[in-house]
Structure formats: C-alpha cells, structure tokens
Coordinates of C-alpha atoms and ligand atoms in Angstrom, one line a residue:
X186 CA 0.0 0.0 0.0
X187 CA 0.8 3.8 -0.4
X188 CA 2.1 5.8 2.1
X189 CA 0.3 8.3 3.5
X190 CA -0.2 11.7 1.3
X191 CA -0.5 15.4 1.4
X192 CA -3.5 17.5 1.6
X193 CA -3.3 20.8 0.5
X194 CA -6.1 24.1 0.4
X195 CA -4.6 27.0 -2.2
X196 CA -6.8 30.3 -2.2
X197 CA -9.8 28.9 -0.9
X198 CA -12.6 31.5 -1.2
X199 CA -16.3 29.9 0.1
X200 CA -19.4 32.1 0.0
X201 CA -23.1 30.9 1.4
X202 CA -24.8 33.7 -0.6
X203 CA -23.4 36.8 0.7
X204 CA -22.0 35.2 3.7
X205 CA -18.6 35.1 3.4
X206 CA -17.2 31.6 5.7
X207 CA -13.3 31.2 4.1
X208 CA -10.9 33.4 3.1
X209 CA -7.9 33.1 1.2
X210 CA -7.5 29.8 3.0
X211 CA -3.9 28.7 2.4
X212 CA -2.8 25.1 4.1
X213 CA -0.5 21.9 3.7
X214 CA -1.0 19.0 5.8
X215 CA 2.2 16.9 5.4
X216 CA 1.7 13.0 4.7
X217 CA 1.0 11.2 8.1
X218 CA 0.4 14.5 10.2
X219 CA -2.7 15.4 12.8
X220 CA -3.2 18.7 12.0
X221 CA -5.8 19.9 14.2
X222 CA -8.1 22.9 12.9
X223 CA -8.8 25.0 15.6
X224 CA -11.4 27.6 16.4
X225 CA -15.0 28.9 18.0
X226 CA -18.1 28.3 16.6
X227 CA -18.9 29.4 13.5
X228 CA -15.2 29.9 12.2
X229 CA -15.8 28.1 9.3
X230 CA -13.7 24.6 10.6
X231 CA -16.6 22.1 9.5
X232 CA -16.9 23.7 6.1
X233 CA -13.6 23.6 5.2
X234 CA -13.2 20.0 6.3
X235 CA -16.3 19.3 4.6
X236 CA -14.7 21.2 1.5
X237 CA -11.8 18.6 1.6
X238 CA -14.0 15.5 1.2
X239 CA -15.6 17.0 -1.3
X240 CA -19.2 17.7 0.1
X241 CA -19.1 21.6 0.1
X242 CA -18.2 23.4 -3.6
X243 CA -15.7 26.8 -3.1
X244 CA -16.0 30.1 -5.7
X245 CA -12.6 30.1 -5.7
X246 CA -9.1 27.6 -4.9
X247 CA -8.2 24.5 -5.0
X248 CA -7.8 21.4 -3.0
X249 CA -4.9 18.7 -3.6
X250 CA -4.5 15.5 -2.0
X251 CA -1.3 13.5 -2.9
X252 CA -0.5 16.4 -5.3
X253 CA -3.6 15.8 -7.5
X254 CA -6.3 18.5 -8.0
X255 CA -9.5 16.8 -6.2
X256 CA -11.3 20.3 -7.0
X257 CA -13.9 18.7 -9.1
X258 CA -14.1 15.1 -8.0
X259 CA -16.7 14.0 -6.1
X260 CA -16.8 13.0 -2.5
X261 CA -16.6 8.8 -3.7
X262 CA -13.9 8.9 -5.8
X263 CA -11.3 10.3 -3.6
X264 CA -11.2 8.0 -0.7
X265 CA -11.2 10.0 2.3
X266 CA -13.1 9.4 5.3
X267 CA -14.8 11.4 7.8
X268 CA -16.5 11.0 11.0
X269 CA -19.0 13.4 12.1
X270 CA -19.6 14.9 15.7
X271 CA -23.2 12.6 15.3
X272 CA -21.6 9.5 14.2
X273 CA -24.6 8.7 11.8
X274 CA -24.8 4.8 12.8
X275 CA -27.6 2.8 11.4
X276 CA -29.3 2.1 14.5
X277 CA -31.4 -1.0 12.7
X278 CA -28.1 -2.4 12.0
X279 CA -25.3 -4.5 14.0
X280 CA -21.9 -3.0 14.5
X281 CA -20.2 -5.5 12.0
X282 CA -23.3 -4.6 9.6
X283 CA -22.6 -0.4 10.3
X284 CA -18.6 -1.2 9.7
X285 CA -19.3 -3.4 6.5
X286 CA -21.6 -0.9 5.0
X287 CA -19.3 1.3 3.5
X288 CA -17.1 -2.0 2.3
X289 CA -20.4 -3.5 0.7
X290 CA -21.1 0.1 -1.1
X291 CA -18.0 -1.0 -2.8
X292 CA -19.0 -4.7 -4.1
X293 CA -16.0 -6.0 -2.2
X294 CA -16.2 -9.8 -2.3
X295 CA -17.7 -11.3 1.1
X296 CA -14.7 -12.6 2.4
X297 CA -12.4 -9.2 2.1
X298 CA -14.9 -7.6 3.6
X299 CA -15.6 -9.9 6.8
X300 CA -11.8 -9.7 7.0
X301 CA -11.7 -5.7 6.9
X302 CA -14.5 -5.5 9.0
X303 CA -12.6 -7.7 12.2
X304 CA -9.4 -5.7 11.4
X305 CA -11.4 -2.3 11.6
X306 CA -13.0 -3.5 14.7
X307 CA -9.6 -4.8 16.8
X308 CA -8.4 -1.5 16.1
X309 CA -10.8 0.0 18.1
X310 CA -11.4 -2.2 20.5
X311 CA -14.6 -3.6 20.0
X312 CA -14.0 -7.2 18.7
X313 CA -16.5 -8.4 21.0
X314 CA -19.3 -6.4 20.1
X315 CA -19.7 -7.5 16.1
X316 CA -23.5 -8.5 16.8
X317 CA -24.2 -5.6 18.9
X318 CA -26.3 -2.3 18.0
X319 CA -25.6 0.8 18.5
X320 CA -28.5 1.8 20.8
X321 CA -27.0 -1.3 23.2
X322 CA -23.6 0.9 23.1
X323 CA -22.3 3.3 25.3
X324 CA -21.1 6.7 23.8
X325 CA -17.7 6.3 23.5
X326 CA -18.3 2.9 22.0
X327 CA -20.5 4.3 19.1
X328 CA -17.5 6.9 18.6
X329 CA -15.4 3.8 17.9
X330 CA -18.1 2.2 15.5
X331 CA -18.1 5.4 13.9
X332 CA -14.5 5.6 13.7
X333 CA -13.9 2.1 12.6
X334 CA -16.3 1.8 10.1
X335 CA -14.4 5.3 8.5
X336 CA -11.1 3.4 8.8
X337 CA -12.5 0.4 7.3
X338 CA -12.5 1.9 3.8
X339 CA -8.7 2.5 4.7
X340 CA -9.0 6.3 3.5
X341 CA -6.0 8.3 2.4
X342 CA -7.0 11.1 4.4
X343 CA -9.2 11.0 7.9
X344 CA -11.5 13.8 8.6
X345 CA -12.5 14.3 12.2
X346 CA -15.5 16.8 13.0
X347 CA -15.4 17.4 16.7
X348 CA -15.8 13.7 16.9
X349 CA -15.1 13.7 20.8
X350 CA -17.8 16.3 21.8
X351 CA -20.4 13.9 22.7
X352 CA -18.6 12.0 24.9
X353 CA -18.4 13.2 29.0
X354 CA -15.2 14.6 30.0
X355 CA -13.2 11.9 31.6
X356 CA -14.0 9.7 28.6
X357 CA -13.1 12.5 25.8
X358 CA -9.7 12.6 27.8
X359 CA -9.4 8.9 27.2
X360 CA -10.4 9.0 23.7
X361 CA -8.4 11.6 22.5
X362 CA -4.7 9.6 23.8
X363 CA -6.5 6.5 22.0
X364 CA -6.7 8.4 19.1
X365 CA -3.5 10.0 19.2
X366 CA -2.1 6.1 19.4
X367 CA -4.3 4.7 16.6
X368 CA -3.2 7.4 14.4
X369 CA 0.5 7.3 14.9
X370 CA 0.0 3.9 14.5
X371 CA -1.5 3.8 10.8
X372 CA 0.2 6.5 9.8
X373 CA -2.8 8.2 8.3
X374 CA -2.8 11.9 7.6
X375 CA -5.7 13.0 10.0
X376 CA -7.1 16.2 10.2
X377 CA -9.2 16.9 13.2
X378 CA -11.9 19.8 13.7
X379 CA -12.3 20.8 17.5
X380 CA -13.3 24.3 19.3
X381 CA -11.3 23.0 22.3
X382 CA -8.0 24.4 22.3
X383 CA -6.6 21.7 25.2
X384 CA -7.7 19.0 22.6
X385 CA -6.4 20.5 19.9
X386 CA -2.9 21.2 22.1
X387 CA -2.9 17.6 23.4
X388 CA -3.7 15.6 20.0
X389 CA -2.3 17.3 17.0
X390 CA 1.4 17.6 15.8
X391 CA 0.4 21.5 14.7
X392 CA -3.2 23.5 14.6
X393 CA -4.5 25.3 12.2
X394 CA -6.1 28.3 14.6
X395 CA -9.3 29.9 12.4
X396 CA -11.4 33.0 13.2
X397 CA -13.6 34.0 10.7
X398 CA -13.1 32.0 7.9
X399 CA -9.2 33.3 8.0
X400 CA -6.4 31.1 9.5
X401 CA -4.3 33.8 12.1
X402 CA -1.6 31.4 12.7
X403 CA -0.7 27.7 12.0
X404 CA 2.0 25.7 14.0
X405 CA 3.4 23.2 17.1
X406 CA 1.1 23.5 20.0
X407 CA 4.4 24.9 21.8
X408 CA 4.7 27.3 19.0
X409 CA 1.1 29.4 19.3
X410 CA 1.3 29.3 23.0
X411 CA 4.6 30.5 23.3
X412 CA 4.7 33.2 20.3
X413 CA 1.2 34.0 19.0
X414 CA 1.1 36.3 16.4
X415 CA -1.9 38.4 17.5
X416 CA -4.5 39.0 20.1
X417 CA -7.0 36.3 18.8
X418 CA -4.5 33.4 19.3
X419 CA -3.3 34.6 22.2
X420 CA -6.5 34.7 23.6
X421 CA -7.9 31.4 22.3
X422 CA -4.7 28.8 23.0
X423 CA -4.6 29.3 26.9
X424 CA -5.3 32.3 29.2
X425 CA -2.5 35.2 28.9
X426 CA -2.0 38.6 30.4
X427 CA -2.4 41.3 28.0
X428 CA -0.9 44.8 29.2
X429 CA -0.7 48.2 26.7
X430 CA 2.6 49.4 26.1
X431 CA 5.1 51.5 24.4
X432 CA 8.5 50.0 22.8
X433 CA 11.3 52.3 22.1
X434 CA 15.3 51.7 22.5
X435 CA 14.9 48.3 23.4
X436 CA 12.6 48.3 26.2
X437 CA 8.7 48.7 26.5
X438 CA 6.9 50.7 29.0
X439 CA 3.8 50.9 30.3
X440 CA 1.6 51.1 33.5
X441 CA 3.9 48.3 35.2
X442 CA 6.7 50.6 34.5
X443 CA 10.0 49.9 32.1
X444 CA 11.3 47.0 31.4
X445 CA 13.9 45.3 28.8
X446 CA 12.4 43.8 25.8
X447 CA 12.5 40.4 25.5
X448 CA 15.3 39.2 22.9
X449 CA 13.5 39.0 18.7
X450 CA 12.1 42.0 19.9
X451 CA 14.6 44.1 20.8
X452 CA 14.4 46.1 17.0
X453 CA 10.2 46.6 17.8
X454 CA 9.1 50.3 18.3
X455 CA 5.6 52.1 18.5
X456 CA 2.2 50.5 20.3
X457 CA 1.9 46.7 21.3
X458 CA 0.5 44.4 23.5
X459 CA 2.8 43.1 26.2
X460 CA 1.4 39.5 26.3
X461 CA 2.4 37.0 29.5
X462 CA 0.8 34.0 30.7
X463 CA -0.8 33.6 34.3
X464 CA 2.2 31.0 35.7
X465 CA 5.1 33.2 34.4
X466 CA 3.6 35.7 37.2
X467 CA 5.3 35.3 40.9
X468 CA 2.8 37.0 43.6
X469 CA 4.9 37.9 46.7
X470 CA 3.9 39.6 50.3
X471 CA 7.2 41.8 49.4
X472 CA 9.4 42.0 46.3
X473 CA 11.6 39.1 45.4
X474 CA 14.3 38.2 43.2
X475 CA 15.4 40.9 41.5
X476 CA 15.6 39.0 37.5
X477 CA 12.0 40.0 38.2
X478 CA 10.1 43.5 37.7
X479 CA 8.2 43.9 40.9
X480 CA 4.7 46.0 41.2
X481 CA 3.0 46.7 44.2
X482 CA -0.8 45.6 43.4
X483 CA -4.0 44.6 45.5
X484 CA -5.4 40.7 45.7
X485 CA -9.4 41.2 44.0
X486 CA -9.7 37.6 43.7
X487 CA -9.0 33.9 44.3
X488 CA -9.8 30.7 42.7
X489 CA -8.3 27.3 44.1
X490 CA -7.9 24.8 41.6
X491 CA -6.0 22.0 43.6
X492 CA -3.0 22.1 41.4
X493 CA -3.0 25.4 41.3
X494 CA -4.5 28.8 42.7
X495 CA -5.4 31.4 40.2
X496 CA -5.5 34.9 41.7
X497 CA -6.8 38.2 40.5
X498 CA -4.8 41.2 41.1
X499 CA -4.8 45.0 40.6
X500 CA -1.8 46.9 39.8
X501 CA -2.8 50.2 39.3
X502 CA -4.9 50.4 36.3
X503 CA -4.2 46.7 34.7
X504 CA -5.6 43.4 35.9
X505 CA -3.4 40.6 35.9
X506 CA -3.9 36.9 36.1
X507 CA -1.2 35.3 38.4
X508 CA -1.2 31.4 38.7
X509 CA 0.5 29.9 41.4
X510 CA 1.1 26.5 43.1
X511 CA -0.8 25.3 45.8
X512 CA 1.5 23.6 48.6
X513 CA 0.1 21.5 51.4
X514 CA -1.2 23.9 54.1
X515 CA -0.4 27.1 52.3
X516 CA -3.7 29.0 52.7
X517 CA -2.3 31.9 50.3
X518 CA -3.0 35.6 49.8
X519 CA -6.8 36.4 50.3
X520 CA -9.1 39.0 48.6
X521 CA -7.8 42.6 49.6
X522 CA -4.3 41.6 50.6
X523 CA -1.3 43.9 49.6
X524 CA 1.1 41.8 47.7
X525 CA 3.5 42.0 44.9
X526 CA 3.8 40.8 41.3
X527 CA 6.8 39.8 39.8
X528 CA 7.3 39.9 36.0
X529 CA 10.0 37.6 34.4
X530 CA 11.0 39.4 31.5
X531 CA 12.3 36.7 30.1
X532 CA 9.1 35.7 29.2
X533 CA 7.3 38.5 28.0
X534 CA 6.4 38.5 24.0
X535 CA 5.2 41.5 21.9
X536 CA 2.3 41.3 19.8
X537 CA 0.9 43.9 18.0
X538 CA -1.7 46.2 19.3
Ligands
ADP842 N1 -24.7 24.5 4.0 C1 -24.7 25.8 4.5 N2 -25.5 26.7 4.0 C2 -25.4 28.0 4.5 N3 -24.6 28.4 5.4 C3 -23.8 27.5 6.0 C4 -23.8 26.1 5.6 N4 -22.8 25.5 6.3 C5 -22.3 26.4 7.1 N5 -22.8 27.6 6.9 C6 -22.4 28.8 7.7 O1 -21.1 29.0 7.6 C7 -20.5 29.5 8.8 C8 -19.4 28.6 9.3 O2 -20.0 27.3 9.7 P1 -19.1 26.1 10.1 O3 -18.1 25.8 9.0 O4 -20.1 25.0 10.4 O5 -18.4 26.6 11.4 P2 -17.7 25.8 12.5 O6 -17.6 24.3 12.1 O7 -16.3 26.4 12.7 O8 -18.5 25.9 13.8 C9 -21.6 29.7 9.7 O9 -22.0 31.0 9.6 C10 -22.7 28.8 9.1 O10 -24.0 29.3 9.4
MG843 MG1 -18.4 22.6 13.0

C-alpha cells in the first residue's frame, strides 16, 4: 500500500450567498500529520473540512491531495473518510453490519470484507461487540463504531469533526490519547476539527487556529502558545495577560513601568501588546528576586484549583492573572491583601496592538 499523502487548500474562497465563511484559505498538511483545525463556533472549521472531502463546492481555490487537484471530483472517488460529531450509525443495523456498510457500497467480495470489518474493529477495540447495535452501546463505543467503520474503507486522508464532543469529560480525555495512538499507529494523515483548544494542544502535531473564515496562525502547539502572532490566538490557546505598552530603544513601558524587551524584539518600536501568561507571574507579600520586575498591586480575587491557585490582582490600572502552586497547608493571599507581582521578562512576548 501507499504511504500516507499530502493534503493541500490554495486560495480557498467559500461564500453561502453573501456570507462570506473562508478566506484566502492557504494550508499543507504533510503525509501522516494530525493537524488539528482550531477555532470557536462558527469559524468556518466544519466547512472547510467538509470542502476537503468533497461535500461543500468553493467560488474560488483548489484542494490537492497527494499532489492531485481533487477540486472537481466527487466525494466517492477520492477515498477519504470522515466522521461526524453525530456518528450517523444505522441504529437498525449490527456494529459489524454499520462497519461493513461502506465495504459493501464497494461490491468488495464477502470474504475481504468480513476480513476488513474484524481488522477495523480490533483496532478499536470492540472485537467483542460485532453482533451488537448501536443503541446497546455506550457513547464512547459508538465513537469507535463510527471511527472504525471510517477506517475500514482504509481512507487516504481521515476527517474528524469534533468527533469527541459527545462524549463526557473523563471519557473524551481517554479518547483523545487512544486516538493520538491509533493514528501514529496507521500513519494516516488525519485532520481533526475541534473548538477545544486543550484538545487540539494535546492531539495534533500542529493547529491550524481559524477565526472567521481566515487562518491567524498555524504551528506546534508549543509554538502558538509560546509566540502567538496576534491577540485572537493569544486569547484562544490558553489564558494570557495582556498589558498596553510603548516599545522604544529596546525596552517597552507601560503602567507596570519599564522594562527590557524580550530578545527578537529588541528592534520593535511604536504601540503593542505586552502579552504573559498567568504561571510566568510570581505573587509575593514583598518584592523578590530581582531577574524579576516587581509592582506593588492589591489581591481582588481567588480561585483554588487544587494544582494550582489562580488569583486576580490589581496593579494600578491593569488586571493581571497570576497562577501559582498550591503547597500543602499554604492558605495563600486572600481578597484585599497587599502583595506583589513579579514579571520575568524573560518571558514577555510583543504582539501587536
Ligand atoms: N450549508 C450551508 N449553508 C449556508 N450556510 C452555511 C452552511 N454550512 C455552514 N454555513 C455557515 O457557515 C459558517 C461557518 O459554519 P461552520 O463551518 O459549520 O463553522 P464551525 O464548524 O467552525 O463551527 C456559519 O455562519 C454557518 O452558518
Ligand atoms: Mg463545526
């Protein structure tokens, strides 16, 4: 067999009537990657996913798989499979008879096709319930009907529509590792349409982040956290501080006072955001170390979290988010105390304002 293949958007451009829901929708998903696309509701992720298998029609691009223009071929012919947030079993059928359907469609002969239908079905697990249907399933069990019967076909490409959402927490969390092992496992180029930016961050090799209907940014989980390129993915992948500021001779200032600009941004003048995230921020009863920028500020809030406590403060005009640990017995700072933040400049970034 092949190995697995490249999917590629160029210049997408998708209108429903006068609403516009992609645009200029440049992406490569190398052969064998999850690629996660990432954004709220209403971004346009299920449409361009539904674009790639062929279901939705664009004014304008084209989409490649394995190098080949699929822009005209219909959704049978180019042997990629998708699995939908609902699943879409036949609930009148068995599980073998849900996982064979798509095999059947195909006038495989019987044999290959009670063959492909057991391999499907150890692959997720659910050997034992062939004869079962789906209403005598739990949820995350009709996820793996639903994702075996897709695999069954063995599809070039796997599309994934929030295909976890369904499930309660504990079992998502459970799913998604699963997923993450089948995947690496086949080697299939998967790409995997979630709102859930800790899912996204915890499944896919690099995220496509969308906001609407334009990617902002693509890249490694660590990547977009660490250096987003704008407000909206700052925002979105994780919680961050987010401070107005002035940058000029290689420092920034603003209402926490001056300090040194991180290093890539040493050249940046004019208006930006000084971005930060909640656990970079040390919270003191009196300044500390000094590699840190110390303000005075006031304690407005505090959430415990058990691994960690995520306080509120005031520093003059700006609100900051400071996450710290929790150690056994420490009972913390409370609401109104007079404490102060420390800012490691070391991990400040710029983005712009
Ligand atoms: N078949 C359709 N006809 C008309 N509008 C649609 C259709 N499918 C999606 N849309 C619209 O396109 C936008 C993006 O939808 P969708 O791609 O489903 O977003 P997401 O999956 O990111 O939540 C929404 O405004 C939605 O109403
Ligand atoms: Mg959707």
């Amino acid at each position: 067999m092949k190995g697995p293949v490249r999917v590629e958007a160029r210049d997408v451009n998708l209108a429903f009537g006068t609403n516009v829901v992609l645009r200029d929708i440049d992406m490569v998903v190398e052969p064998g990657e999850f690629f996660a696309l990432l954004g709220p509701s209403g971004c346009g992720k299920s449409t361009l996913l539904r674009l790639i298998a062929g279901f939705n029609r664009a004014q304008r691009g084209a989409i490649l798989i394995d190098g080949e223009d699929v822009t005209g071929v219909p959704p049978w012919k180019r042997n990629v499979g998708m699995v939908f947030q609902s699943y879409a079993l036949w609930p009148h059928m068995t599980v073998g008879e849900n996982v064979a359907f798509g095999l059947e469609e195909r006038r495989l002969p019987r044999a290959t096709v009670r063959e492909k239908v057991a391999r499907a079905l150890e692959l997720v697990g659910l050997t034992e319930y062939a004869g079962r249907r789906p209403g005598q399933l739990s949820g995350g069990q009709q996820q793996r009907v639903a994702l075996a019967r897709t695999l069954a076909i063995e599809p070039r490409v796997l599309l994934l529509d929030e295909p976890l959402s369904n499930l309660d927490a504990k079992l998502r969390h459970h799913m998604r590792r699963e997923l993450v092992a089948m995947q690496k496992q086949l080697a299939i180029t998967t790409i995997f349409v979630t709102h859930d930016q800790e899912e996204a961050m915890t499944t896919a090799d690099r995220i496509a982040v969308m906001h609407q209907g334009v990617i902002q940014q693509v890249g490694a989980p660590t990547a977009l956290y660490d250096d987003p390129v704008n407000r909206f993915v700052a925002e979105f992948v994780g919680t961050i501080n987010l401070v107005p500021g002035e940058a000029a001779g290689g420092a920034v200032a603003s209402s926490l006072g001056t300090v040194g600009l991180p290093a890539g941004s040493v050249g940046r003048t004019g208006r930006v955001e000084i971005a930060f995230r909640p656990h970079s921020v040390a919270l003191s009863a009196a300044p500390g170390n000094a590699s840190r920028h110390w303000v005075a500020a006031t304690v407005s809030e505090r959430e415990f979290l058990g691994e960690f406590v995520r306080y509120r403060v005031r520093a003059g005009d700006v609100e900051l988010i400071a996450d710290q640990p929790h150690a056994l017995g420490d009972p913390g700072f409370a609401p109104g105390a007079r404490v102060h933040v420390g800012v490691d400049p070391g991990q400040l970034r710029l983005i712009p304002a």
